[in-house]
mmCIF file of N, CA and C in Angstrom:
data_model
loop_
_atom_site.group_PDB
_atom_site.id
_atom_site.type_symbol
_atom_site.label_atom_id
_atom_site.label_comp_id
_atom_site.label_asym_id
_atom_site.label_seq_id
_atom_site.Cartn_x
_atom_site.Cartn_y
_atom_site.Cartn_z
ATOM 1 N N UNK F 225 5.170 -11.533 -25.980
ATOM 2 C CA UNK F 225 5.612 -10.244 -26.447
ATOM 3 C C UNK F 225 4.571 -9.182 -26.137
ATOM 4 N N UNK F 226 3.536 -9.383 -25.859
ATOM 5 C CA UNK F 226 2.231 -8.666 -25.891
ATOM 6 C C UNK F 226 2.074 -8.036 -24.400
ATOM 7 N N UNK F 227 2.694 -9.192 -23.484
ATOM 8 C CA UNK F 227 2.805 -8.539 -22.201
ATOM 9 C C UNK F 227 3.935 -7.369 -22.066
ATOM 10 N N UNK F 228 4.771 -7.700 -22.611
ATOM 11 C CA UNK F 228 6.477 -6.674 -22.661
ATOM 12 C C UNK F 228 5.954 -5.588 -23.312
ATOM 13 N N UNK F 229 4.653 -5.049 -24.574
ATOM 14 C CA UNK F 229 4.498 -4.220 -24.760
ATOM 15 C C UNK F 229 3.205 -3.715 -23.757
ATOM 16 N N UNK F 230 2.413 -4.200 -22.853
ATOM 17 C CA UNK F 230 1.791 -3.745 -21.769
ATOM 18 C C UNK F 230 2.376 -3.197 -20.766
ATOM 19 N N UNK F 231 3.467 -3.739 -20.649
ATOM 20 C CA UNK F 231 4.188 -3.256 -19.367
ATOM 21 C C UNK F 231 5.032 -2.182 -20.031
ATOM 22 N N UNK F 232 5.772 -1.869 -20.942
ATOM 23 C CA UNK F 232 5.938 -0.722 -21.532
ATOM 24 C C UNK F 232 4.895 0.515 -21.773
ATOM 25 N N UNK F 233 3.905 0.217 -21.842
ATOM 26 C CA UNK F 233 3.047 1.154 -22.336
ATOM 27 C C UNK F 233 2.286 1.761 -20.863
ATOM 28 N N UNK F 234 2.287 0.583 -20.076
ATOM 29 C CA UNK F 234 1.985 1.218 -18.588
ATOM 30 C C UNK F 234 2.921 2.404 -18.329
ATOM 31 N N UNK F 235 4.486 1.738 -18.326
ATOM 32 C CA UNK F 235 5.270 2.671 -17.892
ATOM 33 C C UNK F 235 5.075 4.402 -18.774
ATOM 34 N N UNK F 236 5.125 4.373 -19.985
ATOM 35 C CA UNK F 236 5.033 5.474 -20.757
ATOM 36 C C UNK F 236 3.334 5.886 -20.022
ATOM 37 N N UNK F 237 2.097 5.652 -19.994
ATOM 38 C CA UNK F 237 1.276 6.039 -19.500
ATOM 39 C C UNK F 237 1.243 6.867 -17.688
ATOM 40 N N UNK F 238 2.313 5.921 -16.873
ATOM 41 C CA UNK F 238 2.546 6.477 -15.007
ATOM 42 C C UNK F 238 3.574 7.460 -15.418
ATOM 43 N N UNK F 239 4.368 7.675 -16.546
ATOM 44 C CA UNK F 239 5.302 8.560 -16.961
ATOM 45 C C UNK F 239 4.815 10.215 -16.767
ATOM 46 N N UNK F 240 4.054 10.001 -18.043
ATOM 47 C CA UNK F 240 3.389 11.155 -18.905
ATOM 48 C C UNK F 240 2.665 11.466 -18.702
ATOM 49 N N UNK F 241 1.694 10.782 -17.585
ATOM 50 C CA UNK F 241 0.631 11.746 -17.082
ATOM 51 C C UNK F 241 0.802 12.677 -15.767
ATOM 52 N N UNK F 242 -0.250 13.031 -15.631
ATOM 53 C CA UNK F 242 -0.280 14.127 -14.100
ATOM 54 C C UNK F 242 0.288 13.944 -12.952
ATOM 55 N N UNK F 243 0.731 15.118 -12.655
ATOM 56 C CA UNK F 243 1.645 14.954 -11.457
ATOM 57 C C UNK F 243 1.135 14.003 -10.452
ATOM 58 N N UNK F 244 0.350 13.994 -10.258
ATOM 59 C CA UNK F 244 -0.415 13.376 -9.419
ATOM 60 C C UNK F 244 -0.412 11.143 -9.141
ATOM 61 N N UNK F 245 -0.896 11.656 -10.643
ATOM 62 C CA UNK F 245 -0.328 9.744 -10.992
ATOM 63 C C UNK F 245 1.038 9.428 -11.286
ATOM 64 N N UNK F 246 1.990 10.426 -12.001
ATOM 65 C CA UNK F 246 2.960 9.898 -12.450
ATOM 66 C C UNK F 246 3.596 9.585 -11.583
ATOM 67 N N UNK F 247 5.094 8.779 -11.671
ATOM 68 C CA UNK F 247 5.790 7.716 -11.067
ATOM 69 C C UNK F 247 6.701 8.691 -10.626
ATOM 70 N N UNK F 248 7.543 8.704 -9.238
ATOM 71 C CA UNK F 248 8.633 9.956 -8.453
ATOM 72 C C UNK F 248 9.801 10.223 -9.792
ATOM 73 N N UNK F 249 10.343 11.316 -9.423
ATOM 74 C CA UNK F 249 11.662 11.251 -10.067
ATOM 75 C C UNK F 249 12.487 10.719 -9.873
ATOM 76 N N UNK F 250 12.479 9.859 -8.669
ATOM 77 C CA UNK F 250 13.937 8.788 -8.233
ATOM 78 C C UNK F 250 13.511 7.727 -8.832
ATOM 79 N N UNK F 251 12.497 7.132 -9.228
ATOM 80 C CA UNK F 251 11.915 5.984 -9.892
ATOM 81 C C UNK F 251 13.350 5.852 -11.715
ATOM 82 N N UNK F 252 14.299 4.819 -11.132
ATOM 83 C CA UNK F 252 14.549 4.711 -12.940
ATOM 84 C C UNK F 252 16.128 5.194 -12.601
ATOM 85 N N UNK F 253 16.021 6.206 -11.982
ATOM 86 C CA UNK F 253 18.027 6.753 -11.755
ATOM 87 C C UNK F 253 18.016 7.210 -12.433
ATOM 88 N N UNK F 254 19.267 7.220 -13.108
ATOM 89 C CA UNK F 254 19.688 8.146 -14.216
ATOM 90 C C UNK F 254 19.424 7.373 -15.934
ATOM 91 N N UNK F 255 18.444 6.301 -15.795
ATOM 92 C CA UNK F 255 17.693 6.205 -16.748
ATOM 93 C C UNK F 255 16.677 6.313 -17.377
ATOM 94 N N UNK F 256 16.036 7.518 -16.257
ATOM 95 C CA UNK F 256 14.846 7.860 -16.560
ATOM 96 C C UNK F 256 14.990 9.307 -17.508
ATOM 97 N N UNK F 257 16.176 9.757 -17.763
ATOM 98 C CA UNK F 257 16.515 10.667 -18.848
ATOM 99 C C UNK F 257 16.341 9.751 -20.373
ATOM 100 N N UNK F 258 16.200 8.863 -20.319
ATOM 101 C CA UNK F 258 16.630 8.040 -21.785
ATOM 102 C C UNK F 258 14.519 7.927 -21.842
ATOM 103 N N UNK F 259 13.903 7.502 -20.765
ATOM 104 C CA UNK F 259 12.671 7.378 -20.982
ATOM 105 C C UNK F 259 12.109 8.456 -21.680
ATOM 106 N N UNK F 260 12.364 9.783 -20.493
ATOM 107 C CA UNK F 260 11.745 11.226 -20.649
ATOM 108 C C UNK F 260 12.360 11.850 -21.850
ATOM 109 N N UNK F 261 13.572 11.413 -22.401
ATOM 110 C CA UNK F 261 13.769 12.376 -23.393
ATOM 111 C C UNK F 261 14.095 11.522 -25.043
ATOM 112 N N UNK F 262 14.503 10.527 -24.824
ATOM 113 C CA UNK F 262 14.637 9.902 -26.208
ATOM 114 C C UNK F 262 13.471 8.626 -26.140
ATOM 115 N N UNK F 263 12.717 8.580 -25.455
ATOM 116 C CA UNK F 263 11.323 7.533 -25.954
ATOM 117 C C UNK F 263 11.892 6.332 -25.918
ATOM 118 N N UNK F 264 12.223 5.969 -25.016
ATOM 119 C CA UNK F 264 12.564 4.447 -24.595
ATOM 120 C C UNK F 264 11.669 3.572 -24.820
ATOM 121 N N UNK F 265 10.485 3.965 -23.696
ATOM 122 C CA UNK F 265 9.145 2.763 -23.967
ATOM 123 C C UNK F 265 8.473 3.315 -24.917
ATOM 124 N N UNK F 266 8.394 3.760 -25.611
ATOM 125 C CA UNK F 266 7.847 4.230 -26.919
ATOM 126 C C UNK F 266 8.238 3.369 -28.171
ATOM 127 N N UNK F 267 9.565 3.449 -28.151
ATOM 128 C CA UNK F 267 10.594 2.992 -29.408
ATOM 129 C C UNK F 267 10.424 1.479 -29.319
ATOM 130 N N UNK F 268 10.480 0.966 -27.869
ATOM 131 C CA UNK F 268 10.326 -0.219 -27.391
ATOM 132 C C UNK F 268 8.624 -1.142 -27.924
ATOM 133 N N UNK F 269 7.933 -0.438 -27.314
ATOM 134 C CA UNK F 269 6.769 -0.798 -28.033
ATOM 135 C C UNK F 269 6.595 -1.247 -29.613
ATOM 136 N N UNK F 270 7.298 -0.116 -29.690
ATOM 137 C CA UNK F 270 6.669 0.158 -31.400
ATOM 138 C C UNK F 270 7.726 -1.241 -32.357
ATOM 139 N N UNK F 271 8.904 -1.549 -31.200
ATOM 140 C CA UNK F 271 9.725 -2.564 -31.952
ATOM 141 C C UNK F 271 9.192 -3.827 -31.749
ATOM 142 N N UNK F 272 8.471 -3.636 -30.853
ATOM 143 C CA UNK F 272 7.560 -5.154 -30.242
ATOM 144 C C UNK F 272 6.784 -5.222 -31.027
ATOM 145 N N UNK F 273 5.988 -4.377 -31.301
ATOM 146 C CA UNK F 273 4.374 -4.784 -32.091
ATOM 147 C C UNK F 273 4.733 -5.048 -33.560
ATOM 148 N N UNK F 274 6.048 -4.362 -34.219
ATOM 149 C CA UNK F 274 6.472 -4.890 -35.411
ATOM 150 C C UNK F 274 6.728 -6.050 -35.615
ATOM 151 N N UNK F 275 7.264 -6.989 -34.389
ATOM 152 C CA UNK F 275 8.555 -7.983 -34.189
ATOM 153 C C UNK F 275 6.867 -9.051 -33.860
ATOM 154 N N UNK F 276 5.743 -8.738 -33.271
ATOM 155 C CA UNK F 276 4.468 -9.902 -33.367
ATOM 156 C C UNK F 276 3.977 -10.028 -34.590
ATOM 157 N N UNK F 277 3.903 -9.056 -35.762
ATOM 158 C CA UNK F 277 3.505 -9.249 -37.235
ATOM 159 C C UNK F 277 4.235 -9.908 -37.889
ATOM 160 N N UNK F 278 5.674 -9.744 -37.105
ATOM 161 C CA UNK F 278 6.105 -10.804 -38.378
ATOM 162 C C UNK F 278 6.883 -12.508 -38.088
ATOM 163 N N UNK F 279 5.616 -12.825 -37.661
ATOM 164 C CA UNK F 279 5.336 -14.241 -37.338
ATOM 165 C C UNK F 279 5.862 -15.102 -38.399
ATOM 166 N N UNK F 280 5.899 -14.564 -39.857
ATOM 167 C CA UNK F 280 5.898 -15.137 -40.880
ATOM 168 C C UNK F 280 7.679 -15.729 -41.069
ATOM 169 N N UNK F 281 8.471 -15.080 -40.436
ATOM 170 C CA UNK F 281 9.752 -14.547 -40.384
ATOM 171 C C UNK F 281 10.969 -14.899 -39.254
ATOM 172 N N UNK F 282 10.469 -16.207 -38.827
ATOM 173 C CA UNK F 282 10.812 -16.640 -37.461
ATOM 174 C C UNK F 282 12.024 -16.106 -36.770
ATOM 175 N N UNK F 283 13.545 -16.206 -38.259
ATOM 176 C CA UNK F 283 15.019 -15.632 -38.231
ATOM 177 C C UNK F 283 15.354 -13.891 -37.924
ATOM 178 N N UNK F 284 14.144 -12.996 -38.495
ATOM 179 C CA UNK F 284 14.001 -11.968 -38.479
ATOM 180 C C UNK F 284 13.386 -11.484 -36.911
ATOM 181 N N UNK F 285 12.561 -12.477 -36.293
ATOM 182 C CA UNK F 285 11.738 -12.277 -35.149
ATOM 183 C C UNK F 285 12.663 -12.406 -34.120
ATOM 184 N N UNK F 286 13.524 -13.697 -34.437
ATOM 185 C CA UNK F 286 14.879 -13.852 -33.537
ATOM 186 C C UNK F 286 15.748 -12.826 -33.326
ATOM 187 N N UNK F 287 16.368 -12.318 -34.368
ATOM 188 C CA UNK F 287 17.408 -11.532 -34.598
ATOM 189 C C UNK F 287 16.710 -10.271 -33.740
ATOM 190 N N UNK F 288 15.851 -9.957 -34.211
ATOM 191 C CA UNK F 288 15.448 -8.631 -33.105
ATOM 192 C C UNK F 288 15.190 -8.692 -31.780
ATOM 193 N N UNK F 289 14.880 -9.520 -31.382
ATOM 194 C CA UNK F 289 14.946 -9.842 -30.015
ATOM 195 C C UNK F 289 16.094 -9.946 -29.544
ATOM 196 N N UNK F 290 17.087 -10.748 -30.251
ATOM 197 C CA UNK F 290 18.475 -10.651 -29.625
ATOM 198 C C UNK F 290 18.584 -8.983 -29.184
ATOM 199 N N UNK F 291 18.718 -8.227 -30.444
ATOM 200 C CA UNK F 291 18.969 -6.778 -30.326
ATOM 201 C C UNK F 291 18.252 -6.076 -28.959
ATOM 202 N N UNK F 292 17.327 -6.583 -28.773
ATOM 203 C CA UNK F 292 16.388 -5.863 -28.025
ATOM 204 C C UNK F 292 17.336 -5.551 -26.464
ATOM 205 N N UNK F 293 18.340 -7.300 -26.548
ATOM 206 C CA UNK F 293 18.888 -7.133 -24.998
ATOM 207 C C UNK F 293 19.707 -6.326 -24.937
ATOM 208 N N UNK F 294 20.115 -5.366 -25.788
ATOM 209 C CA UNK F 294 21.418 -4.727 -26.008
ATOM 210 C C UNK F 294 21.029 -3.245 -25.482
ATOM 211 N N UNK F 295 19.953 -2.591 -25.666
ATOM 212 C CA UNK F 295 19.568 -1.754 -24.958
ATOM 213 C C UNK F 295 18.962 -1.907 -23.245
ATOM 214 N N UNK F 296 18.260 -2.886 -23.091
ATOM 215 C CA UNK F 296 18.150 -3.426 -21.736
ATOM 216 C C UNK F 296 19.375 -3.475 -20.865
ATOM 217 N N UNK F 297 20.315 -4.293 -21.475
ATOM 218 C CA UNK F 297 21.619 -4.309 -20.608
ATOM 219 C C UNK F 297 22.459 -3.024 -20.715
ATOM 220 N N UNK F 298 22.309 -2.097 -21.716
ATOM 221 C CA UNK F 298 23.114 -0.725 -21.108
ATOM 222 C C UNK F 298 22.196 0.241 -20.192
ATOM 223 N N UNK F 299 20.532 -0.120 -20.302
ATOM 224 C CA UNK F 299 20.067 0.205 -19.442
ATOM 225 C C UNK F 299 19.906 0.392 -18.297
ATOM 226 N N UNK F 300 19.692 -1.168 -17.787
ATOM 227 C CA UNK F 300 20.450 -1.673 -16.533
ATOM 228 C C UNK F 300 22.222 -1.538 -15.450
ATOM 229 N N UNK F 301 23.066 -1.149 -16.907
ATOM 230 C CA UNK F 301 23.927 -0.787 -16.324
ATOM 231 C C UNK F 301 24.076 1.184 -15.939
ATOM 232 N N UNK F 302 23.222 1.757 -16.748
ATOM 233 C CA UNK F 302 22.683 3.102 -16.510
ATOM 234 C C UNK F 302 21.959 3.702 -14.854
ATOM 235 N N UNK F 303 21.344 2.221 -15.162
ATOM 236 C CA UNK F 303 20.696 2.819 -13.717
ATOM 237 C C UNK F 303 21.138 1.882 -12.560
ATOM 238 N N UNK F 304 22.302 1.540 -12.598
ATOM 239 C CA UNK F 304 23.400 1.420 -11.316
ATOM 240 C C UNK F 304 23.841 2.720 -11.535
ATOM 241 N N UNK F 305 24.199 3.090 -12.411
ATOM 242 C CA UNK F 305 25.781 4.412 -12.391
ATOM 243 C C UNK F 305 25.370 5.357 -11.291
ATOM 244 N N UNK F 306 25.919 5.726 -10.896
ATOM 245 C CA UNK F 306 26.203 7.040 -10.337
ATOM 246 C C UNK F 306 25.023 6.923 -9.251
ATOM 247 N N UNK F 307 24.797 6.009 -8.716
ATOM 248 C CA UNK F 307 24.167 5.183 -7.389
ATOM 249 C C UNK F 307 24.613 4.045 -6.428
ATOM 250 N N UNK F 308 24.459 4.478 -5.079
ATOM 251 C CA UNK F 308 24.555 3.100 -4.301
ATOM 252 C C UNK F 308 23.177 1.585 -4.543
ATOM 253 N N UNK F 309 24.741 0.952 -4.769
ATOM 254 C CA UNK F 309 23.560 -0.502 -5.229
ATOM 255 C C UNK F 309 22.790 -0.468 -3.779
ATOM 256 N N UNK F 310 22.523 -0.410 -3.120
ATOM 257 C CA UNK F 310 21.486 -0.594 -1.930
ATOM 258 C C UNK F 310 20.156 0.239 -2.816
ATOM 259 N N UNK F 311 20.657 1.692 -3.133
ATOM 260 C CA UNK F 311 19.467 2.267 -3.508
ATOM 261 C C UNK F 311 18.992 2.033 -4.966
ATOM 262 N N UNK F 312 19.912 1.181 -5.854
ATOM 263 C CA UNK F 312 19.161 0.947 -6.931
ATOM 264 C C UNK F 312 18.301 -0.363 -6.942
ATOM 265 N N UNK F 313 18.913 -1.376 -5.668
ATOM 266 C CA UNK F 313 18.191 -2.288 -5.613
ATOM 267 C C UNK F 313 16.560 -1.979 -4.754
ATOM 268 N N UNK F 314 16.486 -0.911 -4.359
ATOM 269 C CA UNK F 314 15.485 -0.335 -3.623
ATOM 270 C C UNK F 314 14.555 -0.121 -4.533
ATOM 271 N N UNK F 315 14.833 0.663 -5.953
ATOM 272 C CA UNK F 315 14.131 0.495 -6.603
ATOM 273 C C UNK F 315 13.296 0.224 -7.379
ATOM 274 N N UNK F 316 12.075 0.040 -7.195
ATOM 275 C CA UNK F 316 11.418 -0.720 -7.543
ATOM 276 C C UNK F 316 11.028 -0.561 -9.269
ATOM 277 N N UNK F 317 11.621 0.246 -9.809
ATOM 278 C CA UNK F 317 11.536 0.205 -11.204
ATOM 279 C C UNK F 317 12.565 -0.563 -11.449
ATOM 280 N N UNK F 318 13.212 -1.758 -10.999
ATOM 281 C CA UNK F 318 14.387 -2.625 -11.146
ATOM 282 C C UNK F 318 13.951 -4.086 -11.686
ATOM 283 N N UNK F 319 12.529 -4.043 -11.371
ATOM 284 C CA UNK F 319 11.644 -5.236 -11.695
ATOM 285 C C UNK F 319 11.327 -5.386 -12.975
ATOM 286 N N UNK F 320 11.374 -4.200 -13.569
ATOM 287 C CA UNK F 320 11.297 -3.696 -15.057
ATOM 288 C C UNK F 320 12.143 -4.526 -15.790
ATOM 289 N N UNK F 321 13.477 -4.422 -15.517
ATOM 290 C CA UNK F 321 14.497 -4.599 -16.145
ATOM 291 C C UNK F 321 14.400 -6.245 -16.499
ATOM 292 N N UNK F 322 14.231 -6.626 -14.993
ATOM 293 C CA UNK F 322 14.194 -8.225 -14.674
ATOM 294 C C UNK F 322 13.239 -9.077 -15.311
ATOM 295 N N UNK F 323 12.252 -8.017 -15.656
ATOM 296 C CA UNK F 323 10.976 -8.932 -16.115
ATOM 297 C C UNK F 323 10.743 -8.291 -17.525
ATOM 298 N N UNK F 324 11.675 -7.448 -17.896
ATOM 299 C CA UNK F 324 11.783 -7.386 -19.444
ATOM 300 C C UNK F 324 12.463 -8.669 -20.185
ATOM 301 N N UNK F 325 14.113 -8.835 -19.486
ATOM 302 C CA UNK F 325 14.746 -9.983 -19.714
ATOM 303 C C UNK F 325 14.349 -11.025 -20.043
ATOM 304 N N UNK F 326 13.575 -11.675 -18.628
ATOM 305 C CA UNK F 326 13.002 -12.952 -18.285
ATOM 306 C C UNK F 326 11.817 -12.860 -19.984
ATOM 307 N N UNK F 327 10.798 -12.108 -19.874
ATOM 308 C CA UNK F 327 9.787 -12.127 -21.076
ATOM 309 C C UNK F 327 10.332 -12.514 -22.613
ATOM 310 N N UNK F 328 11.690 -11.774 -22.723
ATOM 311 C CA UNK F 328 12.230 -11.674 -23.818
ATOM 312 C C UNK F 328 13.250 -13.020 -24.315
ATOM 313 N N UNK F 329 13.643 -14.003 -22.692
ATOM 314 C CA UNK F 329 13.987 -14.950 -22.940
ATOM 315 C C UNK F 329 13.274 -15.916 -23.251
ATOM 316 N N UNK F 330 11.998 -16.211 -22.904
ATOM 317 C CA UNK F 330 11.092 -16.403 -22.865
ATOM 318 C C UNK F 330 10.609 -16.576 -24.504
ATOM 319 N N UNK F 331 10.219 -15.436 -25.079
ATOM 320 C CA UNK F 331 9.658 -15.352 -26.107
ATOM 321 C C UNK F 331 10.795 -16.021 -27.032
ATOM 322 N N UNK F 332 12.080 -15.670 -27.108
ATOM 323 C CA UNK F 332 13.118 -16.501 -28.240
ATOM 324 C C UNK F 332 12.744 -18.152 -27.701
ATOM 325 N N UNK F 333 13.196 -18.309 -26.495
ATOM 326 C CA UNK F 333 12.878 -19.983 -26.637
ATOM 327 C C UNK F 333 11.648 -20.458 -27.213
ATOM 328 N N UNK F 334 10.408 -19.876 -26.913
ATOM 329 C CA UNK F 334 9.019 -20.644 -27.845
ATOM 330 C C UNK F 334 9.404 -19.944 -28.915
ATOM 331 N N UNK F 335 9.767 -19.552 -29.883
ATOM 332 C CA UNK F 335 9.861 -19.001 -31.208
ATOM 333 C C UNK F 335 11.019 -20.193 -31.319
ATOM 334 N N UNK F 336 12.084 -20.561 -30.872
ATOM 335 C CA UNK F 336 12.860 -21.340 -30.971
ATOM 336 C C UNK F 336 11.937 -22.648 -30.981
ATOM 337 N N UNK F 337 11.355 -22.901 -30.123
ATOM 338 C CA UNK F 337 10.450 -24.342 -30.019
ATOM 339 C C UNK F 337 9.518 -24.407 -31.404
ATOM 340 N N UNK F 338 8.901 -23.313 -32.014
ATOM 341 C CA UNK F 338 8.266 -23.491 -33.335
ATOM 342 C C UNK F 338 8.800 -23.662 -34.143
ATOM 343 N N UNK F 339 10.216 -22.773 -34.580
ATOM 344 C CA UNK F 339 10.694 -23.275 -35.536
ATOM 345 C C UNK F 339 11.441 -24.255 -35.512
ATOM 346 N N UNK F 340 11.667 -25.212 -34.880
ATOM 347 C CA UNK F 340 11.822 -26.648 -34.727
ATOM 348 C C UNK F 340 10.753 -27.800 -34.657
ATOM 349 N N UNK F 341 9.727 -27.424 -34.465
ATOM 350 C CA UNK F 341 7.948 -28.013 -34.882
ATOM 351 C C UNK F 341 7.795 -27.832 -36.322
ATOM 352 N N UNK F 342 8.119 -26.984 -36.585
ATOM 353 C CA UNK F 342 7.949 -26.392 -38.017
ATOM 354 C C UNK F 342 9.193 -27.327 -38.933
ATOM 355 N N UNK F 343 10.173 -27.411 -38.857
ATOM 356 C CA UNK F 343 11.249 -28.195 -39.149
ATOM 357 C C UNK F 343 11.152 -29.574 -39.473
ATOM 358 N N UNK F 344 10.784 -29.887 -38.309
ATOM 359 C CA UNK F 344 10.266 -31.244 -38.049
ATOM 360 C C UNK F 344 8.870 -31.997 -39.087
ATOM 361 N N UNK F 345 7.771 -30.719 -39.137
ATOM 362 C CA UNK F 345 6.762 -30.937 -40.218
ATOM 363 C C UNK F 345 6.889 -30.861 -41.365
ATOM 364 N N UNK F 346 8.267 -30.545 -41.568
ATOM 365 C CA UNK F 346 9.177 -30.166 -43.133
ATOM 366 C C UNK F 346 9.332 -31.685 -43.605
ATOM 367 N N UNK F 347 9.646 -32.466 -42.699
ATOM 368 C CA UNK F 347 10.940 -33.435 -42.318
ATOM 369 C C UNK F 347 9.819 -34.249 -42.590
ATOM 370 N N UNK F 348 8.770 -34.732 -41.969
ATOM 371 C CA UNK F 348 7.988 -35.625 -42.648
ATOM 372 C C UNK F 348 7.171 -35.464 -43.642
ATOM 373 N N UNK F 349 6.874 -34.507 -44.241
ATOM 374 C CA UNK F 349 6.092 -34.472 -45.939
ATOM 375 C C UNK F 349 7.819 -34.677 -46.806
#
């Protein structure tokens, strides 16, 4: 989870800074309005770093992660719209998407694998 909020926080950092560093305006499609104006990787972050404290909470840690794909996937379908798939696959802010997923599947299965370790250590005391 720690990487998904690095790579978020990169993006909000190549965003928001100087013309110079920041990332083109074709970078993102027409989802780079949801970044620039309602705090995408912002909101994102801030749901991640909540969702690592509460370790304590395995069902609660789950459940938000599910949620998490629900903005990813209208995301992803955002930045096809109103583009040729040649040029959204061009984009290289597309890796984002892919390697948000992958991280986030990722993180439910070992949270899934503990609380079945955990289960299991129930099971023999």
């Amino acid at each position: 989870m720690l990487l998904l909020v690095l790579i978020n926080f990169l993006i909000v950092i190549s965003i928001d800074s100087t013309k110079e560093f920041s990332l083109p305006e074709s970078y993102f499609g027409n989802f780079r309005q949801y970044i620039n104006d309602y705090f995408f990787s912002e909101l994102f972050i801030l749901i991640i770093l909540i969702n690592v404290f509460l370790f304590k909470y395995l069902k609660i840690q789950l459940i938000i992660l599910k949620l998490l794909f629900i903005p990813l996937f209208f995301g992803i379908l955002n930045f096809f719209d109103e583009r040729s798939i040649i040029s959204s696959f061009k984009d290289p802010c597309l890796i984002y998407f892919f390697l948000s997923f992958f991280l986030i599947f990722i993180t439910i299965s070992s949270i899934k694998k503990d609380k079945s370790k955990i289960n299991s250590l129930d099971r023999i005391r």
